[in-house]
Coordinates of C-alpha atoms in Angstrom, one line a residue:
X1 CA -40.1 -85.9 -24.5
X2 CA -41.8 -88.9 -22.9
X3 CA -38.6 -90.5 -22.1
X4 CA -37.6 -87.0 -20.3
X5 CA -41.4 -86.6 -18.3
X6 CA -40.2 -90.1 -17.6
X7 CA -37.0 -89.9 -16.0
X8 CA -38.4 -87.0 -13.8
X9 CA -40.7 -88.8 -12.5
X10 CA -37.9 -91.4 -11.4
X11 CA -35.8 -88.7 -10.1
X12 CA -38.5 -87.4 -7.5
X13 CA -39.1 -90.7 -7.0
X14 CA -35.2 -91.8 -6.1
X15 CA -35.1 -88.6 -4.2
X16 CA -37.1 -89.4 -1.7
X17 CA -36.3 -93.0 -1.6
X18 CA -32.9 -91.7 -0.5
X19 CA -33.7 -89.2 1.3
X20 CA -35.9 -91.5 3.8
X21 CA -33.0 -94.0 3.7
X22 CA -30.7 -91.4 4.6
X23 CA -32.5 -90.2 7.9
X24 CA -33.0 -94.1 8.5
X25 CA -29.3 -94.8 8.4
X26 CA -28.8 -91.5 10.5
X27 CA -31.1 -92.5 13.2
X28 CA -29.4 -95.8 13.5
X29 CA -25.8 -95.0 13.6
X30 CA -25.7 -91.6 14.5
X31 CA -28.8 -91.6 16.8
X32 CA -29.3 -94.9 18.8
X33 CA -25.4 -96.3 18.7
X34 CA -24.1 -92.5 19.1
X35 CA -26.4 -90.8 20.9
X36 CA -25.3 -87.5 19.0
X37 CA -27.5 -85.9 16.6
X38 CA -26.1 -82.6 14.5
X39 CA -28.5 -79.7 13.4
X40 CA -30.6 -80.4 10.3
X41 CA -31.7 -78.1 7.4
X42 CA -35.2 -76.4 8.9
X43 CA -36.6 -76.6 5.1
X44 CA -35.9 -80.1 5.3
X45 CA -37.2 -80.6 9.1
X46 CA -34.3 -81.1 10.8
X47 CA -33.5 -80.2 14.1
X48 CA -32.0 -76.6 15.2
X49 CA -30.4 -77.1 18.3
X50 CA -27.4 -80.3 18.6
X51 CA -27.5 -82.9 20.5
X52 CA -25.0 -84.7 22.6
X53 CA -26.1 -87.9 24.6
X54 CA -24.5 -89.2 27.6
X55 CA -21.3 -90.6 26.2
X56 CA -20.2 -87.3 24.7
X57 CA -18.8 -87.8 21.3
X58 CA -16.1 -90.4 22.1
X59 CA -18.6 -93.4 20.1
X60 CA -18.9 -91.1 17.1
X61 CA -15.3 -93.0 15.4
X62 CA -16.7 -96.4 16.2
X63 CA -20.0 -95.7 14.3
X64 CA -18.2 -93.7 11.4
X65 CA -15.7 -96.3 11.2
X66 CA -18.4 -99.4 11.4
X67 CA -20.0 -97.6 8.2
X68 CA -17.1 -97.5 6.5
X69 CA -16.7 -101.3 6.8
X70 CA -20.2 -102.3 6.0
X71 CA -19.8 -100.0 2.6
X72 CA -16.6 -101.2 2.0
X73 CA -17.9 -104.9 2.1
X74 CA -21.0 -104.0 0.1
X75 CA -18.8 -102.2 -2.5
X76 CA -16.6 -104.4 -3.3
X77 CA -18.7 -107.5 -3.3
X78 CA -21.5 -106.2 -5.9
X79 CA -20.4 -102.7 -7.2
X80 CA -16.6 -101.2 -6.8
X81 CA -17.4 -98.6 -9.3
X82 CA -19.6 -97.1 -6.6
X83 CA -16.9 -96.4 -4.2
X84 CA -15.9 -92.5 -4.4
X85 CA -18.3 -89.5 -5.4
X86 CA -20.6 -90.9 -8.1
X87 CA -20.6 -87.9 -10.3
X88 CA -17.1 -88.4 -11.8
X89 CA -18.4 -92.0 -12.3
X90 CA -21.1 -90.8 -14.4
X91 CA -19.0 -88.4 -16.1
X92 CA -16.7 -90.9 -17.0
X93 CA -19.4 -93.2 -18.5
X94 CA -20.7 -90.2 -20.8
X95 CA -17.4 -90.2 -22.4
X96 CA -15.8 -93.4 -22.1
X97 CA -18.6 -96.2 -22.0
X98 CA -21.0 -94.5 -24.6
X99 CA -23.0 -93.5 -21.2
X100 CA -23.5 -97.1 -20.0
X101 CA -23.6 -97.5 -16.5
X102 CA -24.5 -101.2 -15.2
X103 CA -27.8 -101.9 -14.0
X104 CA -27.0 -102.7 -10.3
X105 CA -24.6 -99.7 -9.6
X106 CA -27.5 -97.2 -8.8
X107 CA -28.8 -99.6 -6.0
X108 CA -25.8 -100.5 -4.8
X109 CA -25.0 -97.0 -4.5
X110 CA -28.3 -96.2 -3.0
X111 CA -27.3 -98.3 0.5
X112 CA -23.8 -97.3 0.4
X113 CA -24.1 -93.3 0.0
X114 CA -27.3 -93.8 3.1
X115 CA -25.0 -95.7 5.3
X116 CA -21.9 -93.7 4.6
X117 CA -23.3 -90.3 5.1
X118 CA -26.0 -91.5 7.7
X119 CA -23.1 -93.1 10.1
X120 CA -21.3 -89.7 9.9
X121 CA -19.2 -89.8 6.5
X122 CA -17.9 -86.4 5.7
X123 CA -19.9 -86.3 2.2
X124 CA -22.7 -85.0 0.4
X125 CA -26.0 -86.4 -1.7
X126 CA -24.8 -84.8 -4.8
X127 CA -22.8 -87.7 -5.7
X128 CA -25.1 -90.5 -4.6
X129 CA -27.7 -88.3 -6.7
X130 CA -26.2 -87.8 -10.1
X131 CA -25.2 -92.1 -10.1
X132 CA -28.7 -93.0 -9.1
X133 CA -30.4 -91.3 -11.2
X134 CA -27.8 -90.7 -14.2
X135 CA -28.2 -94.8 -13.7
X136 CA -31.5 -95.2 -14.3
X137 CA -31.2 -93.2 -17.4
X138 CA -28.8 -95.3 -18.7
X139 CA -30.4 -99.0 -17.9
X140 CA -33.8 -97.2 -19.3
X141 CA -31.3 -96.5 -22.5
X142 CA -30.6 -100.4 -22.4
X143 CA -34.1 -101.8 -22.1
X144 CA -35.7 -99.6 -24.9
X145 CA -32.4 -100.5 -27.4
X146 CA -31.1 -96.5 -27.2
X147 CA -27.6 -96.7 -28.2
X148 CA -25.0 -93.8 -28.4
X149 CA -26.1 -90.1 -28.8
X150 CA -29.6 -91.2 -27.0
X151 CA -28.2 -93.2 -24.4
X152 CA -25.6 -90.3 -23.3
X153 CA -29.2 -87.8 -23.3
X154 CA -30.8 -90.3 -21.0
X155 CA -28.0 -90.7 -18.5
X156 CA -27.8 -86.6 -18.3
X157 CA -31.8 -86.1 -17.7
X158 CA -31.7 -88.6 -15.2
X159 CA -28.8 -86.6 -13.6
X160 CA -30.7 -83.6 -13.7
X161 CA -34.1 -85.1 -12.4
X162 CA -31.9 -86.3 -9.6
X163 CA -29.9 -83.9 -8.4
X164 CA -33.1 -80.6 -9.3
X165 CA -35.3 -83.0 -6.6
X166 CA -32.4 -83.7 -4.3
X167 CA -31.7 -79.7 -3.9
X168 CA -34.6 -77.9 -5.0
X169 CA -32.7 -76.4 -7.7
X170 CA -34.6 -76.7 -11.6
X171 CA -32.7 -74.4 -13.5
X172 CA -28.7 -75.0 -12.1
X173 CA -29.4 -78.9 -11.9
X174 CA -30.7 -78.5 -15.7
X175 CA -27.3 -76.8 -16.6
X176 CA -25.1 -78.2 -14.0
X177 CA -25.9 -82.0 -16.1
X178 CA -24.7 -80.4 -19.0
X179 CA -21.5 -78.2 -17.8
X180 CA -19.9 -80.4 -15.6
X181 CA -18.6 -83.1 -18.1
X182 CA -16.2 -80.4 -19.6
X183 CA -12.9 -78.6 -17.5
X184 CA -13.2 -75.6 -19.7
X185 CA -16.0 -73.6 -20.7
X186 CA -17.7 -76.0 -22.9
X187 CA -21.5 -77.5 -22.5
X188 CA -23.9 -80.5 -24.3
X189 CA -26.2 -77.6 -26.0
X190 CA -28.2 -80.3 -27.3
X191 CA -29.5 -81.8 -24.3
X192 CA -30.1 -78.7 -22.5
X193 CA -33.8 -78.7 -23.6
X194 CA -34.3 -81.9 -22.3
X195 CA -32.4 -81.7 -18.7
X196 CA -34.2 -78.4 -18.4
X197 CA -37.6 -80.4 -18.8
X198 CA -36.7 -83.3 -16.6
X199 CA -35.8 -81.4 -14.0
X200 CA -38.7 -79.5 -13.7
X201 CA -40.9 -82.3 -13.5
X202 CA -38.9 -83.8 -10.9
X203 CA -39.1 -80.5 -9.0
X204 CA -42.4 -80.1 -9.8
X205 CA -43.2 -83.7 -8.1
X206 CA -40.4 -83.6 -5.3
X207 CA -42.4 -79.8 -4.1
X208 CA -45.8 -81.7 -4.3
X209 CA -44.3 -84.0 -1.2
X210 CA -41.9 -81.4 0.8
X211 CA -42.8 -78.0 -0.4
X212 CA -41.5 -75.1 -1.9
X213 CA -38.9 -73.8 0.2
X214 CA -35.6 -73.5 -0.3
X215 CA -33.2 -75.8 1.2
X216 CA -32.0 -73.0 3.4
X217 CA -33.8 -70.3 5.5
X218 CA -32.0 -66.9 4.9
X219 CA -32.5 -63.4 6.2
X220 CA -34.4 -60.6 5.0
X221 CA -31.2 -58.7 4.9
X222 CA -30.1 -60.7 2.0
X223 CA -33.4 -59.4 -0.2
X224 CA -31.8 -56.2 -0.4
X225 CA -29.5 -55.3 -2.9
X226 CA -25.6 -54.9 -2.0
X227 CA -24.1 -51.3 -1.3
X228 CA -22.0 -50.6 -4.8
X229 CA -18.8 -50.1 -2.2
X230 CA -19.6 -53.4 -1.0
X231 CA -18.4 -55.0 -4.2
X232 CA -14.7 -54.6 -3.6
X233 CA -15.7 -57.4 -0.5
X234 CA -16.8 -59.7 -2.8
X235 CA -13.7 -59.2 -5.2
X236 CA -11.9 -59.8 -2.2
X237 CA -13.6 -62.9 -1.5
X238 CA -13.6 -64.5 -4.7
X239 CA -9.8 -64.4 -4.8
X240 CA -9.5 -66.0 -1.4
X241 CA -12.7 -68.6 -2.7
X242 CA -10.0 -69.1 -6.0
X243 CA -7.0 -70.3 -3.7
X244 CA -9.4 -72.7 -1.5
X245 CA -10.8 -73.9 -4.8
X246 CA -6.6 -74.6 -5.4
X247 CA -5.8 -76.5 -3.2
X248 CA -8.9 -78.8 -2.4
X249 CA -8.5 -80.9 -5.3
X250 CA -5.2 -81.4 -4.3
X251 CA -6.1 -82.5 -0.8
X252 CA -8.9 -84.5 -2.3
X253 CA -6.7 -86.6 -4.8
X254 CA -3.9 -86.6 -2.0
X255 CA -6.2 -88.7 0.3
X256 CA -7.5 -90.1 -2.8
X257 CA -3.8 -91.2 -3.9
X258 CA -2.8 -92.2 -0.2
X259 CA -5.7 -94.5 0.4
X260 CA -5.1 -96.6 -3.0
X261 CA -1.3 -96.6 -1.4
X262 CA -2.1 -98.5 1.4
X263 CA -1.7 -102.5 1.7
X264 CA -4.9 -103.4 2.1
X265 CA -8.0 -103.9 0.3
X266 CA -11.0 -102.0 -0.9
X267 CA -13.0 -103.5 1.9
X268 CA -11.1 -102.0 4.4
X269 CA -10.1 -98.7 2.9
X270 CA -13.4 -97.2 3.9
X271 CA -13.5 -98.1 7.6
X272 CA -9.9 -96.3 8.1
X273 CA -11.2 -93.2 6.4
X274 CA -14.3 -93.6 8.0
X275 CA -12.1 -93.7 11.7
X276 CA -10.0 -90.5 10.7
X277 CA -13.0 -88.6 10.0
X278 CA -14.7 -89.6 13.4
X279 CA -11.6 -88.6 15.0
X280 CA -11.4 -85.2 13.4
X281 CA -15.2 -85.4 14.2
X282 CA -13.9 -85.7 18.2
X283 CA -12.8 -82.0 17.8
X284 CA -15.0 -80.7 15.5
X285 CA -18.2 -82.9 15.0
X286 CA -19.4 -80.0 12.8
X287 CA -17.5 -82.2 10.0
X288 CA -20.2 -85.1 9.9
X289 CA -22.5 -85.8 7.4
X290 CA -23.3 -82.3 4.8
X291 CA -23.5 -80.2 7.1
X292 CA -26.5 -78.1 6.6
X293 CA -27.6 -77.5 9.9
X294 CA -24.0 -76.0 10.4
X295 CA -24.2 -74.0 6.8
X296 CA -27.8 -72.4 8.1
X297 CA -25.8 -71.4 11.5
X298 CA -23.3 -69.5 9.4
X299 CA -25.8 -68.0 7.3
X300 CA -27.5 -66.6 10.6
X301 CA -23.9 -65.3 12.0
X302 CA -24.0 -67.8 15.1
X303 CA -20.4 -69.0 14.4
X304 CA -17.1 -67.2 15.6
X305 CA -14.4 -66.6 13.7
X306 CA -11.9 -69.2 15.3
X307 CA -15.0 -72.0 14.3
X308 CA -15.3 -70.8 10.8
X309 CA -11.3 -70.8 9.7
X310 CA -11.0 -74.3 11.8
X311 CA -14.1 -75.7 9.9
X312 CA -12.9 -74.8 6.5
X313 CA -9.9 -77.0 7.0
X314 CA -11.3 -79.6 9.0
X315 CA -14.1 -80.7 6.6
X316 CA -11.7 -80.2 3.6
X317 CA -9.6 -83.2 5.6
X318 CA -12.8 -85.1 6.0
X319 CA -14.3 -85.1 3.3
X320 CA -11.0 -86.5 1.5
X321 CA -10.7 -89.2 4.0
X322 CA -14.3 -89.9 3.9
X323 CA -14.5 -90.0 0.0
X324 CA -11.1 -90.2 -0.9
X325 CA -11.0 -93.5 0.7
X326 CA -13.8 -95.2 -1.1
X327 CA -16.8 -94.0 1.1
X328 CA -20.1 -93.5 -0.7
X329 CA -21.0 -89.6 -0.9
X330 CA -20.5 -87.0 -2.7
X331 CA -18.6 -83.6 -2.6
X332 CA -20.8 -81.0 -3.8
X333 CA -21.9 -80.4 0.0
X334 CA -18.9 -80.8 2.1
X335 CA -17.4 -78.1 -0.6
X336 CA -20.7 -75.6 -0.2
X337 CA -19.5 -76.0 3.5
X338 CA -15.5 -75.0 2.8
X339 CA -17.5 -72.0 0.9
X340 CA -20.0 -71.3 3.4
X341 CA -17.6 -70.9 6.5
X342 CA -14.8 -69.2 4.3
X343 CA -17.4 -66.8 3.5
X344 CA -18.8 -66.0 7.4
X345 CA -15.2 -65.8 7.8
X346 CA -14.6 -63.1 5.5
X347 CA -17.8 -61.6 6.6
X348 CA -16.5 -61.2 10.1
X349 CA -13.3 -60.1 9.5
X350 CA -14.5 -56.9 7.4
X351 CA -17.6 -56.7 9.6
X352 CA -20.7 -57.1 7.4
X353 CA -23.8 -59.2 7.7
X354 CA -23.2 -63.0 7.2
X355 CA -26.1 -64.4 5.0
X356 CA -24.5 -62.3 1.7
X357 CA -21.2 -63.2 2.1
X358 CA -21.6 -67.4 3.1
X359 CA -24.4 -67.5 0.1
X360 CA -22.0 -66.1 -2.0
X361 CA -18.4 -67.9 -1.0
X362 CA -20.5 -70.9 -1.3
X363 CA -20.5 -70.4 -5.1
X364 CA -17.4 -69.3 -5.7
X365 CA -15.9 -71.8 -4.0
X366 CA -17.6 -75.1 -5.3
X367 CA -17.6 -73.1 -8.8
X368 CA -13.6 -73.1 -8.8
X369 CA -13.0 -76.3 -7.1
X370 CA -15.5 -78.3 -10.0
X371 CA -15.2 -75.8 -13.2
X372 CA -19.1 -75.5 -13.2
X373 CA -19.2 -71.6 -12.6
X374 CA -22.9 -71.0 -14.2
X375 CA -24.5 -74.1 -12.7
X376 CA -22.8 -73.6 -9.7
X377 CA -24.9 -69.8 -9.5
X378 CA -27.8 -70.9 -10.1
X379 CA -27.8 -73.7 -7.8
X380 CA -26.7 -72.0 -4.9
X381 CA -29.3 -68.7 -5.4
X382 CA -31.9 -71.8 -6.0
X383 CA -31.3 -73.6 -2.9
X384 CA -31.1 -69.9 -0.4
X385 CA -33.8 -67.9 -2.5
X386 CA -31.1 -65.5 -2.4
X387 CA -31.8 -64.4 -5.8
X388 CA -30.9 -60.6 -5.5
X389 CA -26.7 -62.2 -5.0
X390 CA -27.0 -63.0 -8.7
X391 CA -24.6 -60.2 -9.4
X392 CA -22.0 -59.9 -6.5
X393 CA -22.1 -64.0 -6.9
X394 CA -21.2 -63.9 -10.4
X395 CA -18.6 -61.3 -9.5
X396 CA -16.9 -63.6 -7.2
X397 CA -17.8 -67.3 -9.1
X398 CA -15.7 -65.3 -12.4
X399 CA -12.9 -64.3 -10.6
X400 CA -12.7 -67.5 -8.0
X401 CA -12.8 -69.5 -11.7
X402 CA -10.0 -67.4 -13.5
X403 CA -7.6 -67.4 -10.1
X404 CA -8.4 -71.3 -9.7
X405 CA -7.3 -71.8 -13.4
X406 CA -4.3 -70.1 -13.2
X407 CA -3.1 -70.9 -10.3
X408 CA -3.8 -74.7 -10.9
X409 CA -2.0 -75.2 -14.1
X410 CA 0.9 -76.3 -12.8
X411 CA -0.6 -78.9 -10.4
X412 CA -1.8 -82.7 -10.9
X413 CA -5.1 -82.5 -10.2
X414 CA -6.9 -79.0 -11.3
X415 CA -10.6 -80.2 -10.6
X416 CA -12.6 -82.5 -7.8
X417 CA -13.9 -84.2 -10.7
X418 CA -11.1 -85.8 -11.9
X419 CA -13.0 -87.8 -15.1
X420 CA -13.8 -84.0 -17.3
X421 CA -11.7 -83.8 -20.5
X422 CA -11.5 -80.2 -21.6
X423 CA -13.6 -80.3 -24.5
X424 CA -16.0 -81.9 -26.4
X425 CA -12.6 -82.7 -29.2
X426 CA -10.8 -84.4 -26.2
X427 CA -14.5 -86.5 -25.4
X428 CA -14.4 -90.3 -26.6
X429 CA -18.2 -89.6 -27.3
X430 CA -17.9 -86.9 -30.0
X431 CA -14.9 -88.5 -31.8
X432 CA -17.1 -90.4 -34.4
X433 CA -19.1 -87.2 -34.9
X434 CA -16.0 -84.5 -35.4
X435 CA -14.5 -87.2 -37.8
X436 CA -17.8 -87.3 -40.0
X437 CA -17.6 -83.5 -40.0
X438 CA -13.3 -83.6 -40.6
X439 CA -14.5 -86.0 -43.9
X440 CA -17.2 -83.8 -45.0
X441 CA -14.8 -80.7 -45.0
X442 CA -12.4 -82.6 -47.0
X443 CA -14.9 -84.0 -49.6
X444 CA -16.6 -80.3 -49.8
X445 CA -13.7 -77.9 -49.4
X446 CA -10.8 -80.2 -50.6
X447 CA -7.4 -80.9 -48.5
X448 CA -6.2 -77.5 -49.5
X449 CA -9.1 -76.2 -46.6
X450 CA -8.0 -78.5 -44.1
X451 CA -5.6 -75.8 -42.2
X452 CA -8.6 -73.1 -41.7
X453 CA -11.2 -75.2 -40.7
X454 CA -10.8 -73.5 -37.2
X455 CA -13.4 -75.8 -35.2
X456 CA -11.5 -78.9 -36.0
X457 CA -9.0 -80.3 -33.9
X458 CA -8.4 -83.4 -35.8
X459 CA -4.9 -83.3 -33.1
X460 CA -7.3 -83.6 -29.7
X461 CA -9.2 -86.2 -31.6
X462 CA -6.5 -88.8 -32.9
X463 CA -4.5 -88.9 -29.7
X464 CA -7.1 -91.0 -28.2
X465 CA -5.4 -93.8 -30.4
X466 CA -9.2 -95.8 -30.8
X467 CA -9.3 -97.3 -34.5
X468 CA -12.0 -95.5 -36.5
X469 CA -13.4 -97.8 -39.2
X470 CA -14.5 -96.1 -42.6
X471 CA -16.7 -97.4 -45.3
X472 CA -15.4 -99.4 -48.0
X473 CA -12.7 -102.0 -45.7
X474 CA -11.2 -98.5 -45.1
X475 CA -9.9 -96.6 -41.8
X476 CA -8.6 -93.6 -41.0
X477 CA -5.2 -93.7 -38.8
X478 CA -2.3 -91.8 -37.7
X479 CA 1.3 -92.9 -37.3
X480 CA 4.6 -90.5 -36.9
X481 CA 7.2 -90.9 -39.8
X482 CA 10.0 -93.6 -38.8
X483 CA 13.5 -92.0 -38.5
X484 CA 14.9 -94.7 -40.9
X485 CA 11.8 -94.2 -43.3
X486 CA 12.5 -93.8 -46.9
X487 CA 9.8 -90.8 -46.4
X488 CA 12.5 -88.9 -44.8
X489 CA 13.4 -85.6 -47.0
X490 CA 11.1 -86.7 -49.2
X491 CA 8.2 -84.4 -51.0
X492 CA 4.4 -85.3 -50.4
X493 CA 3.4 -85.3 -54.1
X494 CA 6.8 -88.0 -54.3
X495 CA 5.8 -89.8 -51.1
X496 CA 2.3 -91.0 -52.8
X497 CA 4.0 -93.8 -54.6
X498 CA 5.7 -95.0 -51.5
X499 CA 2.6 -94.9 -49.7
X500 CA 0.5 -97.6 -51.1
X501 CA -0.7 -96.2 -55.0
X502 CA -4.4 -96.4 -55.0
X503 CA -4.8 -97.8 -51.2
X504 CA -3.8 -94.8 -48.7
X505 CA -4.7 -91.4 -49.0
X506 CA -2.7 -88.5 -47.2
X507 CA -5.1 -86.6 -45.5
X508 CA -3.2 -84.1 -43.4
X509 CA 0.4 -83.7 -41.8
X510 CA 0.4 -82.6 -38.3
X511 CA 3.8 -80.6 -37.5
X512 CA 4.4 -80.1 -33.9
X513 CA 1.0 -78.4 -32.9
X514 CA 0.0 -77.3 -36.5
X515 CA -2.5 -79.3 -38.8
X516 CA -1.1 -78.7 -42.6
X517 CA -2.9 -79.3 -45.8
X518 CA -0.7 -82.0 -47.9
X519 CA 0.7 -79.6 -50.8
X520 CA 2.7 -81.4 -53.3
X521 CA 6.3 -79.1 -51.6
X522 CA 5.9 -80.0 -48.0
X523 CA 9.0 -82.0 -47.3
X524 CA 8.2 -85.0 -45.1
X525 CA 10.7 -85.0 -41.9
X526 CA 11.3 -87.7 -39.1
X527 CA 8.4 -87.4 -36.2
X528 CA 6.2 -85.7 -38.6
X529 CA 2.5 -87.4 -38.1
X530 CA 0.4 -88.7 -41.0
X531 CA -3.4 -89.2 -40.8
X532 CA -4.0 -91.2 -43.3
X533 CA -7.6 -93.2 -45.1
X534 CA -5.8 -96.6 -45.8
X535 CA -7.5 -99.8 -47.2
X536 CA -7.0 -102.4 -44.1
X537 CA -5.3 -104.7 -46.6
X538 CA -2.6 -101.9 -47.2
X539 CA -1.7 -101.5 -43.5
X540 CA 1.3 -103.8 -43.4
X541 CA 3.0 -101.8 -45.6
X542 CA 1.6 -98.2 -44.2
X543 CA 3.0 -99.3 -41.0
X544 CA 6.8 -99.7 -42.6
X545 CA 7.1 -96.3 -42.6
X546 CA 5.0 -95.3 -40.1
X547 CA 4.7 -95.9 -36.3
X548 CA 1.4 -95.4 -34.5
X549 CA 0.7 -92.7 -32.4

C-alpha cells in the first residue's frame, strides 16, 4: 500500500511535468517557428478559436518534420525502445522482461513524446503516459530488490497513476492497467486493488493543481437520458465504430511495416513521417497533435459532415505516419478522434444532437481498435462527465468489440497494441505459476485427472519453448515423437522402459489440440507431443526419440 500511495504521488507528479513540457515544446515549434496554434481543451485552458499566422500553414511540414529528426536522433542514441506508442512497450515488458523496463527509457521518452506531439505529431499522451510512469514503477521495483510478481504490480500502478492524472479518469485508468495486457477478455484481478488505489491518489493530487473538471466541456443535452427508439442509432453506430476499429490496426501496422521497409535508419524514419503528416496537416491541420480542441468542436456540432468523414481518415493516416514511423506518442487520442468525428458524422446523417453520439463513437471505437471495452467506458464517460451514456455506450462498445473480432480474424494485425497475448496461459509471466498449479493437480489428482482439469492449458503454455527447471536436477519438457522413433506403435505402459527407467516421467500426451492422460493403451504415433519431468542427466537419450517443440 505504501509503494502504491507512492507511485501516485509520482504519477501526478510526471503528469504535470509532461504536461508543462508538452505546451513548452508546442509554443516553440508550433507557435513561434509556425505561427499556427490549433484549439485546446477549455478544461485544460486551451484556446477556442485557431489560429493561423502570417505564413498560412505552408511552415507547418518543416516544424513537424524538424521534430521528427530531433526524436529520431534522441531515440536512437539513448533509448530505441521509446520510439512508437509506449503502451505496447510496457505491455511487452509485463510479459516478456518480468516487467523490467530500463531506467533511462521514461526520460528519454519524456522529451521525445513533448517534442513529437508539441511540433505537430499526429499522436496522443496515452502512450508517453503509461511508459513514464509504468517506468518508474519498474526502476522503483529495481531499487527496493522487488523481483517478479511485485515488480509486474509496480509497473501497472505506475501505469494507472499515470494515465488516471493524465485524463482525469480514476476508475477506467485503474482497469484500463489491468485489461489491456490481454486481446481477449481476460484481466490481472490481483492488481486491481492496487491500480484502483494509485490512481486515485494521483487524481486526487493531479485535481488539487488543475481541478475537477472533465477533460471535455459537454452539453446539458447529454444529462438526459436517450429516447428508447434512439437506441437502434447507437446499434447502428457501433457496427460502423466495429469496421473503423478493422481496419485501423491494419493501417497502423501498414505504416508501421512500411517505415521499417525503408533504407534508412531509425534516425531518419521519424522526420519522413513527421513531413507526411505536416503535409496531410496542409489540408487538414485538424490532424496535428490530439486533437482535443477539434474533439470539443464536434461535441458542440460545429463541424460539417464533409469535415468529419475527411477527418476520420485523415488522422487515421497521420497518426500511422506519425507513430508508425518511430515518433514518440501515443494512440489512444488520435483513435478517440477517428471515434469522435465518426460519431458527429453519424449524428448528422440521422439528424440527432452531436454530444451523445461523438461521446459515445469515441468508446466504441478505441474499445474495438485496442480490445479494452470496459476500461475504454469508463474512461471516456470519465473524461466528458457524460455519465448518463453508460448504457447506449456499452451498447455500442459490445457490439463495436464482437464486429471488430470477427471481422479481424482473418487479418495480421487484429489490435493497435500489437504486444497483448490472448490470455494469461499464452503470458511468459504466468508460465511459472500455471506449471506449479499443472504439478499440484498431478501430485493431488493423479495423471488420470489431467484431461478435465479444464483451466489448464498446459498446450498455450509449453509452446513458448523457455526451459522450466524443476527441483531435484529435474525439468519438465516437451518434444514431438521422431518418425523413425522406436516409440512409434508402441503402448505408453511399454514405452516407460524406452524412456529412461527411473529418470523421465510421462506426464501427458498432447494429440493434435487434445491434452490426454498417459493410460497404459494409448498407442504412441509419429508427431504425437510428450511433456515429460526428465532428470537433466537423462536428456541425451530423451532427445533420441524425441524432437523439441
Amino acid at each position: 500500500l505504501f509503494d502504491t500511495v507512492a507511485l501516485g504521488v509520482v504519477g501526478a507528479v510526471a503528469a504535470q511535468l509532461f504536461t508543462w513540457l508538452l505546451r513548452l515544446s508546442t509554443d516553440l515549434f508550433l507557435g513561434r517557428l509556425a505561427g499556427y496554434r490549433p484549439p485546446g481543451s477549455l478544461n485544460e485552458g486551451g484556446a477556442t478559436p485557431e489560429v493561423i499566422g502570417a505564413h498560412g500553414l505552408w511552415l507547418i511540414p518543416v516544424v513537424t518534420t524538424l521534430g521528427g529528426l530531433i526524436v529520431g536522433l534522441i531515440v536512437e542514441r539513448f533509448a530505441p525502445e521509446a520510439e512508437g506508442h509506449g503502451t505496447d512497450a510496457a505491455i511487452k515488458a509485463f510479459h516478456r522482461a518480468d516487467g523490467r523496463i530500463r531506467a533511462r527509457v521514461p526520460f528519454v521518452k519524456l522529451v521525445a513524446s513533448a517534442i513529437t506531439i508539441g511540433s505537430g505529431g499526429a499522436a496522443g499522451r496515452e502512450g508517453p503516459m503509461a511508459l513514464i510512469t509504468g517506468g518508474v514503477g519498474s526502476w522503483y521495483a529495481s531499487i527496493t530488490g522487488r523481483e517478479g510478481r511485485d515488480r509486474r504490480f509496480l509497473l501497472m500502478i505506475g501505469l494507472a497513476a499515470g494515465l488516471s492524472a493524465i485524463f482525469r479518469s480514476p476508475i477506467g485508468a485503474a482497469l484500463f492497467a489491468v485489461e489491456v495486457l490481454y486481446a481477449d477478455m481476460e484481466f490481472e484481478p490481483g492488481a486491481l486493488l492496487y491500480t484502483v488505489l494509485g490512481a486515485i491518489v494521483a487524481y486526487a493530487l493531479n485535481g488539487m493543481v488543475v481541478g475537477w473538471q472533465p477533460l471535455f466541456r459537454v452539453p446539458a443535452l447529454i444529462g438526459q437520458l436517450p429516447n428508447p427508439r434512439d437506441y437502434l442509432w447507437y446499434i447502428v453506430l457501433g457496427l460502423a465504430a466495429g469496421l473503423v476499429a478493422t481496419v485501423l490496426p491494419v493501417v497502423f501496422y501498414g505504416a508501421h511495416d512500411f517505415f521499417r521497409r525503408l533504407p534508412i535508419g531509425l534516425r531518419w524514419r521519424p522526420a519522413v513521417g513527421g513531413l507526411a503528416t505536416g503535409l496531410i496537416a496542409l489540408a487538414f491541420p485538424q490532424v496535428i497533435g490530439g486533437g482535443y480542441g477539434w474533439m470539443q468542436k464536434a461535441i458542440d456540432g460545429q463541424l460539417a459532415l464533409g469535415t468529419l468523414g475527411a477527418l476520420i481518415v485523415a488522422k487515421s493516416v497521420a497518426m500511422s505516419a506519425t507513430v508508425g514511423s518511430g515518433g514518440s506518442g501515443g494512440v489512444f487520442a488520435p483513435i478517440l478522434f477517428v471515434g469522435a468525428m465518426l460519431g458527429g458524422a453519424c449524428a448528422v446523417i440521422v439528424h440527432q444532437p452531436a454530444a451523445p453520439f461523438v461521446v459515445v463513437g469515441m468508446a466504441a471505437v478505441f474499445a474495438g481498435a485496442a480490445h479494452v471495452p470496459i476500461a475504454t467506458m469508463m474512461m471516456v464517460t470519465e473524461m466528458t462527465g457524460g455519465y448518463t451514456l453508460l448504457v447506449p455506450a456499452s451498447l455500442a462498445v459490445v457490439i463495436s468489440y464482437l464486429v471488430q473480432r470477427r471481422l479481424a480474424r482473418g487479418f495480421k494485425y487484429r489490435c493497435v497494441y500489437e504486444a497483448q497475448v490472448p490470455s494469461r496461459a499464452d503470458s511468459p509471466a504466468h508460465h511459472t505459476r500455471h506449471l506449479e498449479i499443472a504439478l499440484r493437480i498431478l501430485n493431488e489428482k493423479g495423471l488420470r485427472n489431467v484431461e478435465h482439469a479444464g483451466e489448464l492449458d498446459l498446450l498455450s503454455l509449453l509452446r513458448s519453448g523457455i526451459p522450466v527447471e524443476l527441483p531435484g536436477e529435474r525439468r519438465l519438457v516437451v518434444g514431438a515423437i521422431r518418425p523413425e522413433s522406436a516409440l512409434v506403435g508402441v503402448t505408453v505402459e511399454a514405452s516407460g522402459a524406452l524412456l529412461g527407467n527411473h529418470d523421465s516421467n510421462i506426464v501427458a500426451l498432447i494429440r493434435g489440440e487434445h491434452m490426454l492422460a498417459p493410460r497404459p493403451d494409448i498407442v504412441l504415433g509419429k508427431g504425437d507431443r510428450l511433456i515429460l519431468v526428465t532428470a537433466v542427466s537423462a536428456l541425451p537419450g530423451v532427445w533420441k526419440h524425441v524432437a523439441p517443440w
